[in-house]
Amino acid sequence: MIPSNWYNIVPDLPVPPPPPLHPGTRRPVGPDDLAPLFPMELIAQEVSGDRYVPIPQEVLDVYRLWRPTPLIRAHRLEKALGTPARIYYKYEGVSPAGSHKANTSVPQAYYNAKEGVRLLTTETGAGQWGSALAFACAQFGLECRIWMVRASYDQKPYRSSLMRVYGATVHPSPSPVTGAGSKALADHPDSPGSLGLAISEAVEVAASIPEARYALGSVLSHVLLHQTVIGEEALAQLPELPDLVIGCTGGGSNFAGLAFPFLREKLAGRIGTVFRAVEPAACPSFTRGVYAYDFGDTAGLTPLLKMHTLGHSFVPDPIHAGGLRYHGMAPLLSHMYELGLFEAVTRTQSECFEAGVRFARTEGIVPAPEPTHALAETIAEALRCKESGEEKVILTALCGHGHFDLAAYDRHLAGELEDYTLPQERLDQALSELPG
């Protein structure tokens, strides 16, 4: 059954998260500061103190196209690994757009349409969020303009094709149609782009058109809130409680969506589950970033967010997990990481694709590059259980399929994928440009 409410973890935390700050005054931002970008109902959800937020009937009607999503035990993977661990995965690739992103794109499009907005702008990395927002805008009659990070735009042409089928306009980022994009192209004509820069372009356009607003696919608290339908369903579907919950993290919405309902149970003393976030070695916000106030975008158009960041000027290497190429982590998740509520580890691109191939050959689903990070860690944990004999229950989120990522799998199978590790000097340079 689809949950009737989204779960807000903030009231259950021992310490509330730090607020976003206005970059000029360094005071907490208010609703009026955010109104040019978001409808008031989403602004209210961003700062809500309510533990549960009702899901509107109009949103539930669209959710029913694919929810509830299946929870599957990976029997064949377990057998291939020879592990006593029991592995379960929540499969979000059954949504029309092919990933978990539709869980938030639908309510975002709904609340904007309800407020009379006619155009939504956004950025997208791998294209999963762009596809999801284009789908949602089509459901509620909104125009949609998307800036897709150039590295992914070139790697995954059919992702932008899907967005156009749903009716969206798609620009590779950096693009010449915005000030932020034009400046980036002037400085670096061959720039692979970044999510931070694509955000700058989308925000710039949204702020310049009165009937337009901006939509974000991760990072902000209302986005994480909408994703909790994943964990709420999993709690009801699981035949046994997990010892370990594993999810990939770029901005954090997929991991939060699965983990937050289980964290609620742990914070209440009802379970002892361990939670583990997995990020790319090329973009390690949790494990090598600093916890500081920083801009959410490259051009410095957003409020300052207290988060684990690699620096808003940081441009990650062009790994194929484009949805994980973001310089920062969700402020709410960053705060919870500081509180010690979950662990974080990194994985390289080649070991992630190897895990994706192993999963496809056993479970039959070709995963997107993003969840292969969680699968690589899941397989490693299952093999540790094989060594120890521990019958651990592992739950992971398979947040999307990889049907648009087969060119990357071809490169992996041909031995042509490169592993990127972040040099310390690049990180130091980006962190030196944090707002003072």
Short mmCIF file of C-alpha atoms in Angstrom, two decimals:
data_model
loop_
_atom_site.label_atom_id
_atom_site.label_comp_id
_atom_site.label_asym_id
_atom_site.label_seq_id
_atom_site.Cartn_x
_atom_site.Cartn_y
_atom_site.Cartn_z
CA MET A 1 0.00 0.00 0.00
CA ILE A 2 1.21 3.53 -0.79
CA PRO A 3 1.81 5.56 2.39
CA SER A 4 -0.68 8.37 2.97
CA ASN A 5 1.96 10.63 4.55
CA TRP A 6 5.55 11.66 3.99
CA TYR A 7 7.80 11.36 7.06
CA ASN A 8 9.74 14.36 8.37
CA ILE A 9 12.67 13.20 10.52
CA VAL A 10 13.59 16.65 11.87
CA PRO A 11 11.28 16.54 14.95
CA ASP A 12 12.90 13.24 15.98
CA LEU A 13 16.50 14.49 15.85
CA PRO A 14 18.29 15.31 19.13
CA VAL A 15 19.46 18.65 17.68
CA PRO A 16 17.76 20.64 14.87
CA PRO A 17 19.79 21.29 11.69
CA PRO A 18 21.35 24.73 11.08
CA PRO A 19 19.20 27.02 8.90
CA PRO A 20 20.09 28.29 5.41
CA LEU A 21 21.58 31.79 5.52
CA HIS A 22 21.13 34.81 3.30
CA PRO A 23 24.57 35.35 1.68
CA GLY A 24 24.37 39.12 2.18
CA THR A 25 23.09 39.41 5.75
CA ARG A 26 24.19 35.98 7.08
CA ARG A 27 20.77 35.77 8.75
CA PRO A 28 18.43 32.78 8.35
CA VAL A 29 16.45 33.01 5.12
CA GLY A 30 12.70 33.52 5.38
CA PRO A 31 9.79 32.54 3.12
CA ASP A 32 10.02 35.82 1.20
CA ASP A 33 13.64 35.03 0.28
CA LEU A 34 12.62 31.70 -1.23
CA ALA A 35 9.33 32.76 -2.84
CA PRO A 36 10.91 33.75 -6.20
CA LEU A 37 12.08 30.15 -6.61
CA PHE A 38 9.56 27.87 -4.86
CA PRO A 39 5.79 27.76 -4.21
CA MET A 40 4.74 28.50 -0.64
CA GLU A 41 3.59 24.96 0.13
CA LEU A 42 7.06 23.58 -0.66
CA ILE A 43 8.67 26.37 1.38
CA ALA A 44 6.43 25.35 4.29
CA GLN A 45 7.53 21.73 3.90
CA GLU A 46 11.17 22.81 3.83
CA VAL A 47 10.89 24.19 7.38
CA SER A 48 8.04 22.04 8.69
CA GLY A 49 8.07 20.88 12.30
CA ASP A 50 5.35 18.29 11.66
CA ARG A 51 6.43 14.67 11.89
CA TYR A 52 4.06 13.64 9.09
CA VAL A 53 2.91 15.60 6.02
CA PRO A 54 -0.23 14.34 4.19
CA ILE A 55 0.26 13.37 0.55
CA PRO A 56 -2.35 15.17 -1.63
CA GLN A 57 -4.86 12.96 -3.43
CA GLU A 58 -3.78 14.36 -6.81
CA VAL A 59 -0.20 13.22 -6.09
CA LEU A 60 -1.34 9.78 -4.92
CA ASP A 61 -3.31 9.40 -8.17
CA VAL A 62 -0.08 9.78 -10.17
CA TYR A 63 1.97 7.70 -7.71
CA ARG A 64 -0.39 4.80 -8.42
CA LEU A 65 1.12 4.49 -11.91
CA TRP A 66 4.06 2.68 -10.26
CA ARG A 67 3.75 2.63 -6.47
CA PRO A 68 4.10 0.65 -4.33
CA THR A 69 7.42 -0.42 -5.83
CA PRO A 70 8.66 -3.99 -5.38
CA LEU A 71 10.89 -5.15 -2.55
CA ILE A 72 12.88 -8.11 -3.83
CA ARG A 73 15.16 -10.59 -2.12
CA ALA A 74 18.33 -11.12 -4.16
CA HIS A 75 18.35 -14.94 -3.91
CA ARG A 76 20.44 -15.42 -7.07
CA LEU A 77 23.03 -12.85 -6.04
CA GLU A 78 23.27 -14.44 -2.59
CA LYS A 79 23.82 -17.86 -4.18
CA ALA A 80 26.47 -16.55 -6.58
CA LEU A 81 28.33 -14.91 -3.69
CA GLY A 82 28.02 -17.96 -1.47
CA THR A 83 27.05 -15.70 1.42
CA PRO A 84 24.89 -16.43 4.45
CA ALA A 85 23.73 -12.79 4.31
CA ARG A 86 20.18 -12.10 3.18
CA ILE A 87 20.05 -9.25 0.68
CA TYR A 88 16.92 -7.25 -0.13
CA TYR A 89 16.59 -4.37 -2.58
CA LYS A 90 13.83 -1.81 -3.04
CA TYR A 91 13.50 -1.31 -6.80
CA GLU A 92 12.56 2.24 -7.86
CA GLY A 93 13.35 1.75 -11.57
CA VAL A 94 9.72 0.81 -12.27
CA SER A 95 8.61 4.46 -12.33
CA PRO A 96 7.72 5.90 -15.78
CA ALA A 97 10.95 7.94 -15.75
CA GLY A 98 12.99 4.93 -14.60
CA SER A 99 14.11 6.10 -11.14
CA HIS A 100 13.13 7.27 -7.66
CA LYS A 101 13.18 10.91 -8.78
CA ALA A 102 9.51 10.84 -9.74
CA ASN A 103 8.64 10.54 -6.04
CA THR A 104 9.46 14.24 -5.67
CA SER A 105 8.98 15.58 -9.21
CA VAL A 106 5.26 14.78 -9.07
CA PRO A 107 4.50 16.70 -5.85
CA GLN A 108 6.77 19.57 -6.93
CA ALA A 109 4.93 19.90 -10.25
CA TYR A 110 1.57 19.60 -8.46
CA TYR A 111 2.26 22.35 -5.88
CA ASN A 112 3.63 24.68 -8.56
CA ALA A 113 0.64 24.13 -10.85
CA LYS A 114 -1.70 24.69 -7.90
CA GLU A 115 -0.06 28.09 -7.30
CA GLY A 116 -0.44 29.13 -10.95
CA VAL A 117 3.14 28.60 -12.08
CA ARG A 118 3.46 27.97 -15.83
CA LEU A 119 7.16 27.11 -16.24
CA LEU A 120 9.59 25.01 -14.19
CA THR A 121 13.35 25.12 -14.70
CA THR A 122 15.87 22.66 -13.35
CA GLU A 123 19.28 21.06 -13.75
CA THR A 124 20.05 17.39 -14.18
CA GLY A 125 23.22 15.34 -13.94
CA ALA A 126 22.73 11.80 -15.25
CA GLY A 127 19.32 12.78 -16.59
CA GLN A 128 17.16 10.82 -14.16
CA TRP A 129 15.90 13.96 -12.43
CA GLY A 130 15.36 15.78 -15.71
CA SER A 131 13.36 12.83 -17.06
CA ALA A 132 11.29 12.71 -13.89
CA LEU A 133 10.50 16.42 -13.88
CA ALA A 134 9.64 16.41 -17.59
CA PHE A 135 7.23 13.52 -16.91
CA ALA A 136 5.68 15.32 -13.93
CA CYS A 137 5.28 18.60 -15.82
CA ALA A 138 3.44 16.72 -18.56
CA GLN A 139 1.03 15.36 -15.93
CA PHE A 140 0.14 18.85 -14.69
CA GLY A 141 0.39 20.89 -17.90
CA LEU A 142 3.59 22.83 -17.12
CA GLU A 143 6.36 23.93 -19.46
CA CYS A 144 9.74 22.48 -18.48
CA ARG A 145 13.26 23.73 -19.29
CA ILE A 146 16.25 21.61 -18.26
CA TRP A 147 20.00 22.25 -18.11
CA MET A 148 21.80 18.90 -18.38
CA VAL A 149 25.45 18.68 -17.32
CA ARG A 150 27.50 18.52 -20.54
CA ALA A 151 29.44 15.39 -19.54
CA SER A 152 26.21 13.42 -19.13
CA TYR A 153 24.52 15.14 -22.10
CA ASP A 154 27.27 13.73 -24.31
CA GLN A 155 27.46 10.33 -22.58
CA LYS A 156 23.70 9.67 -22.48
CA PRO A 157 21.95 11.20 -25.51
CA TYR A 158 18.78 9.17 -25.10
CA ARG A 159 18.19 10.62 -21.64
CA SER A 160 17.67 14.05 -23.20
CA SER A 161 15.56 12.37 -25.90
CA LEU A 162 13.23 11.03 -23.20
CA MET A 163 12.91 14.50 -21.68
CA ARG A 164 11.98 15.93 -25.08
CA VAL A 165 9.41 13.15 -25.61
CA TYR A 166 7.76 14.32 -22.36
CA GLY A 167 7.75 17.87 -23.77
CA ALA A 168 10.77 19.49 -22.11
CA THR A 169 13.37 21.80 -23.63
CA VAL A 170 16.90 20.56 -22.88
CA HIS A 171 20.13 22.59 -22.92
CA PRO A 172 23.62 21.16 -22.37
CA SER A 173 25.29 22.97 -19.46
CA PRO A 174 27.24 25.21 -19.65
CA SER A 175 25.01 26.84 -22.27
CA PRO A 176 25.19 30.20 -24.07
CA VAL A 177 21.59 31.08 -23.15
CA THR A 178 22.43 32.23 -19.58
CA GLY A 179 24.95 34.60 -18.06
CA ALA A 180 26.41 31.88 -15.82
CA GLY A 181 26.77 29.48 -18.74
CA SER A 182 28.27 32.08 -21.07
CA LYS A 183 30.89 33.01 -18.48
CA ALA A 184 31.81 29.35 -17.92
CA LEU A 185 32.15 28.77 -21.67
CA ALA A 186 34.32 31.87 -22.04
CA ASP A 187 36.62 30.63 -19.27
CA HIS A 188 36.57 26.94 -20.24
CA PRO A 189 35.13 26.25 -23.73
CA ASP A 190 35.50 22.49 -23.25
CA SER A 191 34.05 22.39 -19.73
CA PRO A 192 32.34 19.06 -18.84
CA GLY A 193 29.99 21.09 -16.64
CA SER A 194 28.85 20.38 -13.11
CA LEU A 195 25.59 20.16 -11.22
CA GLY A 196 26.50 23.37 -9.41
CA LEU A 197 26.83 25.25 -12.70
CA ALA A 198 23.65 23.74 -14.15
CA ILE A 199 21.82 24.86 -11.00
CA SER A 200 23.12 28.40 -11.55
CA GLU A 201 21.72 28.42 -15.08
CA ALA A 202 18.31 27.07 -14.08
CA VAL A 203 18.01 29.44 -11.10
CA GLU A 204 19.03 32.42 -13.23
CA VAL A 205 16.21 31.78 -15.72
CA ALA A 206 13.60 31.00 -13.06
CA ALA A 207 14.39 34.22 -11.21
CA SER A 208 14.03 36.29 -14.40
CA ILE A 209 10.50 35.14 -15.36
CA PRO A 210 7.60 36.03 -13.01
CA GLU A 211 5.49 32.97 -13.87
CA ALA A 212 8.46 30.57 -13.56
CA ARG A 213 9.82 28.68 -10.59
CA TYR A 214 12.78 26.38 -9.99
CA ALA A 215 12.63 22.68 -9.04
CA LEU A 216 15.44 20.74 -7.36
CA GLY A 217 15.84 16.97 -7.50
CA SER A 218 17.85 16.43 -4.33
CA VAL A 219 19.64 18.22 -1.44
CA LEU A 220 16.76 20.29 0.02
CA SER A 221 14.70 18.93 2.92
CA HIS A 222 11.34 18.93 1.11
CA VAL A 223 12.90 16.69 -1.57
CA LEU A 224 14.17 14.23 1.04
CA LEU A 225 10.73 14.35 2.66
CA HIS A 226 8.97 13.24 -0.53
CA GLN A 227 11.35 10.31 -0.98
CA THR A 228 10.39 8.73 2.35
CA VAL A 229 7.63 6.81 0.57
CA ILE A 230 10.48 4.40 -0.30
CA GLY A 231 11.40 3.57 3.29
CA GLU A 232 7.83 3.57 4.58
CA GLU A 233 6.87 0.97 1.97
CA ALA A 234 10.00 -1.07 2.67
CA LEU A 235 9.22 -1.15 6.39
CA ALA A 236 5.82 -2.65 5.62
CA GLN A 237 7.16 -5.08 2.99
CA LEU A 238 10.23 -6.52 4.75
CA PRO A 239 9.68 -9.91 6.38
CA GLU A 240 12.58 -9.23 8.78
CA LEU A 241 14.33 -6.15 10.12
CA PRO A 242 17.61 -5.14 8.45
CA ASP A 243 20.94 -5.18 10.24
CA LEU A 244 22.39 -2.83 7.62
CA VAL A 245 20.84 -0.28 5.22
CA ILE A 246 23.05 0.84 2.32
CA GLY A 247 22.40 3.61 -0.20
CA CYS A 248 24.33 5.69 -2.71
CA THR A 249 24.69 9.42 -2.07
CA GLY A 250 25.21 12.36 -4.40
CA GLY A 251 22.82 14.96 -3.07
CA GLY A 252 21.28 12.40 -0.73
CA SER A 253 17.60 11.98 -1.62
CA ASN A 254 17.74 8.27 -2.49
CA PHE A 255 19.61 7.30 0.67
CA ALA A 256 17.41 9.53 2.84
CA GLY A 257 14.23 8.18 1.29
CA LEU A 258 15.12 4.62 2.19
CA ALA A 259 16.86 5.29 5.50
CA PHE A 260 14.78 7.93 7.29
CA PRO A 261 11.80 5.72 8.26
CA PHE A 262 14.22 3.09 9.59
CA LEU A 263 16.21 5.78 11.40
CA ARG A 264 12.96 6.84 13.07
CA GLU A 265 12.65 3.33 14.46
CA LYS A 266 16.28 3.36 15.61
CA LEU A 267 15.98 6.77 17.27
CA ALA A 268 12.94 5.42 19.14
CA GLY A 269 15.00 2.44 20.37
CA ARG A 270 13.02 -0.17 18.45
CA ILE A 271 15.81 -1.41 16.13
CA GLY A 272 19.62 -1.47 16.08
CA THR A 273 20.17 -1.08 12.33
CA VAL A 274 23.43 0.39 10.97
CA PHE A 275 23.21 2.85 8.05
CA ARG A 276 25.90 3.34 5.42
CA ALA A 277 26.12 5.95 2.65
CA VAL A 278 28.29 5.23 -0.39
CA GLU A 279 29.74 7.99 -2.58
CA PRO A 280 32.14 8.12 -5.56
CA ALA A 281 35.86 8.32 -4.86
CA ALA A 282 35.92 11.12 -7.46
CA CYS A 283 33.35 13.24 -5.58
CA PRO A 284 33.65 12.36 -1.86
CA SER A 285 31.61 15.04 -0.07
CA PHE A 286 31.12 13.12 3.20
CA THR A 287 34.51 11.48 3.48
CA ARG A 288 36.81 14.29 2.29
CA GLY A 289 34.68 17.43 2.22
CA VAL A 290 34.34 19.93 5.06
CA TYR A 291 31.21 20.74 7.04
CA ALA A 292 30.70 24.42 6.33
CA TYR A 293 28.34 27.01 4.92
CA ASP A 294 28.63 27.09 1.13
CA PHE A 295 26.61 28.00 -1.93
CA GLY A 296 24.47 25.28 -3.46
CA ASP A 297 25.50 26.42 -6.94
CA THR A 298 28.66 27.52 -8.73
CA ALA A 299 27.68 31.14 -9.42
CA GLY A 300 26.64 31.88 -5.84
CA LEU A 301 22.95 32.56 -6.56
CA THR A 302 21.53 30.32 -3.82
CA PRO A 303 21.36 30.79 -0.04
CA LEU A 304 24.28 29.50 2.00
CA LEU A 305 23.73 25.91 3.11
CA LYS A 306 25.51 24.22 6.02
CA MET A 307 26.65 21.00 4.42
CA HIS A 308 29.51 18.67 3.69
CA THR A 309 31.06 20.33 0.66
CA LEU A 310 34.00 20.07 -1.70
CA GLY A 311 33.58 23.76 -2.53
CA HIS A 312 31.01 25.32 -4.87
CA SER A 313 33.70 25.95 -7.53
CA PHE A 314 34.69 22.26 -7.59
CA VAL A 315 34.08 20.53 -10.94
CA PRO A 316 34.15 16.73 -10.56
CA ASP A 317 35.75 14.44 -13.10
CA PRO A 318 33.30 13.10 -15.72
CA ILE A 319 32.38 9.81 -14.06
CA HIS A 320 29.37 8.02 -15.53
CA ALA A 321 27.41 8.26 -12.27
CA GLY A 322 26.37 11.79 -13.24
CA GLY A 323 23.74 11.95 -10.50
CA LEU A 324 26.51 11.74 -7.88
CA ARG A 325 28.64 14.57 -9.34
CA TYR A 326 27.57 17.29 -6.90
CA HIS A 327 29.95 19.32 -4.77
CA GLY A 328 27.83 19.17 -1.63
CA MET A 329 25.56 16.89 0.37
CA ALA A 330 22.04 17.56 1.61
CA PRO A 331 22.23 19.86 4.66
CA LEU A 332 19.89 17.61 6.64
CA LEU A 333 21.99 14.52 5.90
CA SER A 334 25.20 16.46 6.58
CA HIS A 335 23.85 17.46 9.99
CA MET A 336 22.89 13.86 10.74
CA TYR A 337 26.33 12.62 9.67
CA GLU A 338 27.86 15.07 12.14
CA LEU A 339 25.57 13.56 14.80
CA GLY A 340 27.00 10.10 14.00
CA LEU A 341 23.70 8.62 12.81
CA PHE A 342 25.24 6.85 9.81
CA GLU A 343 28.57 5.88 8.20
CA ALA A 344 30.02 6.88 4.83
CA VAL A 345 32.45 5.11 2.47
CA THR A 346 33.67 5.58 -1.11
CA ARG A 347 33.85 3.31 -4.14
CA THR A 348 35.70 3.66 -7.46
CA GLN A 349 34.00 3.69 -10.84
CA SER A 350 35.40 0.35 -12.03
CA GLU A 351 34.38 -1.62 -8.94
CA CYS A 352 30.90 -0.08 -9.16
CA PHE A 353 30.40 -1.16 -12.78
CA GLU A 354 31.74 -4.60 -11.91
CA ALA A 355 29.06 -4.82 -9.23
CA GLY A 356 26.46 -3.65 -11.75
CA VAL A 357 27.42 -6.40 -14.20
CA ARG A 358 27.39 -9.01 -11.42
CA PHE A 359 23.94 -7.85 -10.35
CA ALA A 360 22.59 -7.88 -13.92
CA ARG A 361 23.88 -11.40 -14.54
CA THR A 362 22.24 -12.75 -11.38
CA GLU A 363 19.16 -10.62 -10.69
CA GLY A 364 18.46 -9.66 -14.31
CA ILE A 365 18.21 -5.89 -13.81
CA VAL A 366 20.82 -3.56 -15.32
CA PRO A 367 21.29 -0.89 -12.62
CA ALA A 368 22.02 2.76 -13.25
CA PRO A 369 25.62 3.77 -12.42
CA GLU A 370 24.48 5.61 -9.27
CA PRO A 371 23.07 2.59 -7.35
CA THR A 372 26.02 0.45 -8.41
CA HIS A 373 27.88 2.27 -5.64
CA ALA A 374 25.45 0.84 -3.09
CA LEU A 375 25.58 -2.55 -4.81
CA ALA A 376 29.40 -2.61 -4.68
CA GLU A 377 29.28 -2.00 -0.94
CA THR A 378 26.44 -4.51 -0.51
CA ILE A 379 28.46 -7.20 -2.29
CA ALA A 380 31.55 -6.38 -0.23
CA GLU A 381 29.53 -6.65 2.99
CA ALA A 382 27.98 -9.93 1.85
CA LEU A 383 31.46 -11.33 1.18
CA ARG A 384 32.58 -10.21 4.64
CA CYS A 385 29.63 -12.20 5.98
CA LYS A 386 30.85 -15.17 3.95
CA GLU A 387 34.19 -14.96 5.77
CA SER A 388 32.66 -14.49 9.22
CA GLY A 389 29.63 -16.73 8.82
CA GLU A 390 27.35 -13.91 9.98
CA GLU A 391 23.75 -14.14 8.71
CA LYS A 392 23.32 -10.41 8.31
CA VAL A 393 20.17 -8.90 6.75
CA ILE A 394 21.14 -6.18 4.24
CA LEU A 395 18.71 -3.75 2.62
CA THR A 396 19.69 -1.50 -0.27
CA ALA A 397 17.98 0.87 -2.68
CA LEU A 398 18.16 0.15 -6.40
CA CYS A 399 17.09 3.66 -7.30
CA GLY A 400 16.98 3.32 -11.09
CA HIS A 401 17.66 1.17 -14.12
CA GLY A 402 20.62 1.60 -16.47
CA HIS A 403 18.90 1.24 -19.86
CA PHE A 404 20.27 4.65 -20.92
CA ASP A 405 23.74 3.84 -19.60
CA LEU A 406 24.69 0.92 -21.84
CA ALA A 407 27.45 2.90 -23.56
CA ALA A 408 29.15 3.16 -20.16
CA TYR A 409 28.71 -0.57 -19.60
CA ASP A 410 30.24 -1.15 -23.05
CA ARG A 411 33.28 0.89 -22.00
CA HIS A 412 33.54 -1.08 -18.76
CA LEU A 413 33.33 -4.42 -20.56
CA ALA A 414 36.01 -3.24 -22.99
CA GLY A 415 38.29 -2.27 -20.09
CA GLU A 416 38.22 1.41 -21.10
CA LEU A 417 36.70 3.00 -17.98
CA GLU A 418 39.03 5.23 -16.00
CA ASP A 419 39.08 5.40 -12.21
CA TYR A 420 39.29 8.96 -10.93
CA THR A 421 40.55 9.87 -7.49
CA LEU A 422 40.41 13.43 -6.28
CA PRO A 423 43.89 15.01 -5.93
CA GLN A 424 44.30 16.87 -2.65
CA GLU A 425 45.52 20.02 -4.40
CA ARG A 426 42.29 20.30 -6.41
CA LEU A 427 40.26 19.88 -3.24
CA ASP A 428 42.38 22.44 -1.38
CA GLN A 429 41.90 24.96 -4.20
CA ALA A 430 38.12 24.57 -4.22
CA LEU A 431 37.87 24.75 -0.43
CA SER A 432 39.96 27.93 -0.41
CA GLU A 433 37.10 29.61 -2.28
CA LEU A 434 34.43 28.89 0.34
CA PRO A 435 32.51 32.03 1.35
CA GLY A 436 34.23 33.64 4.33
#
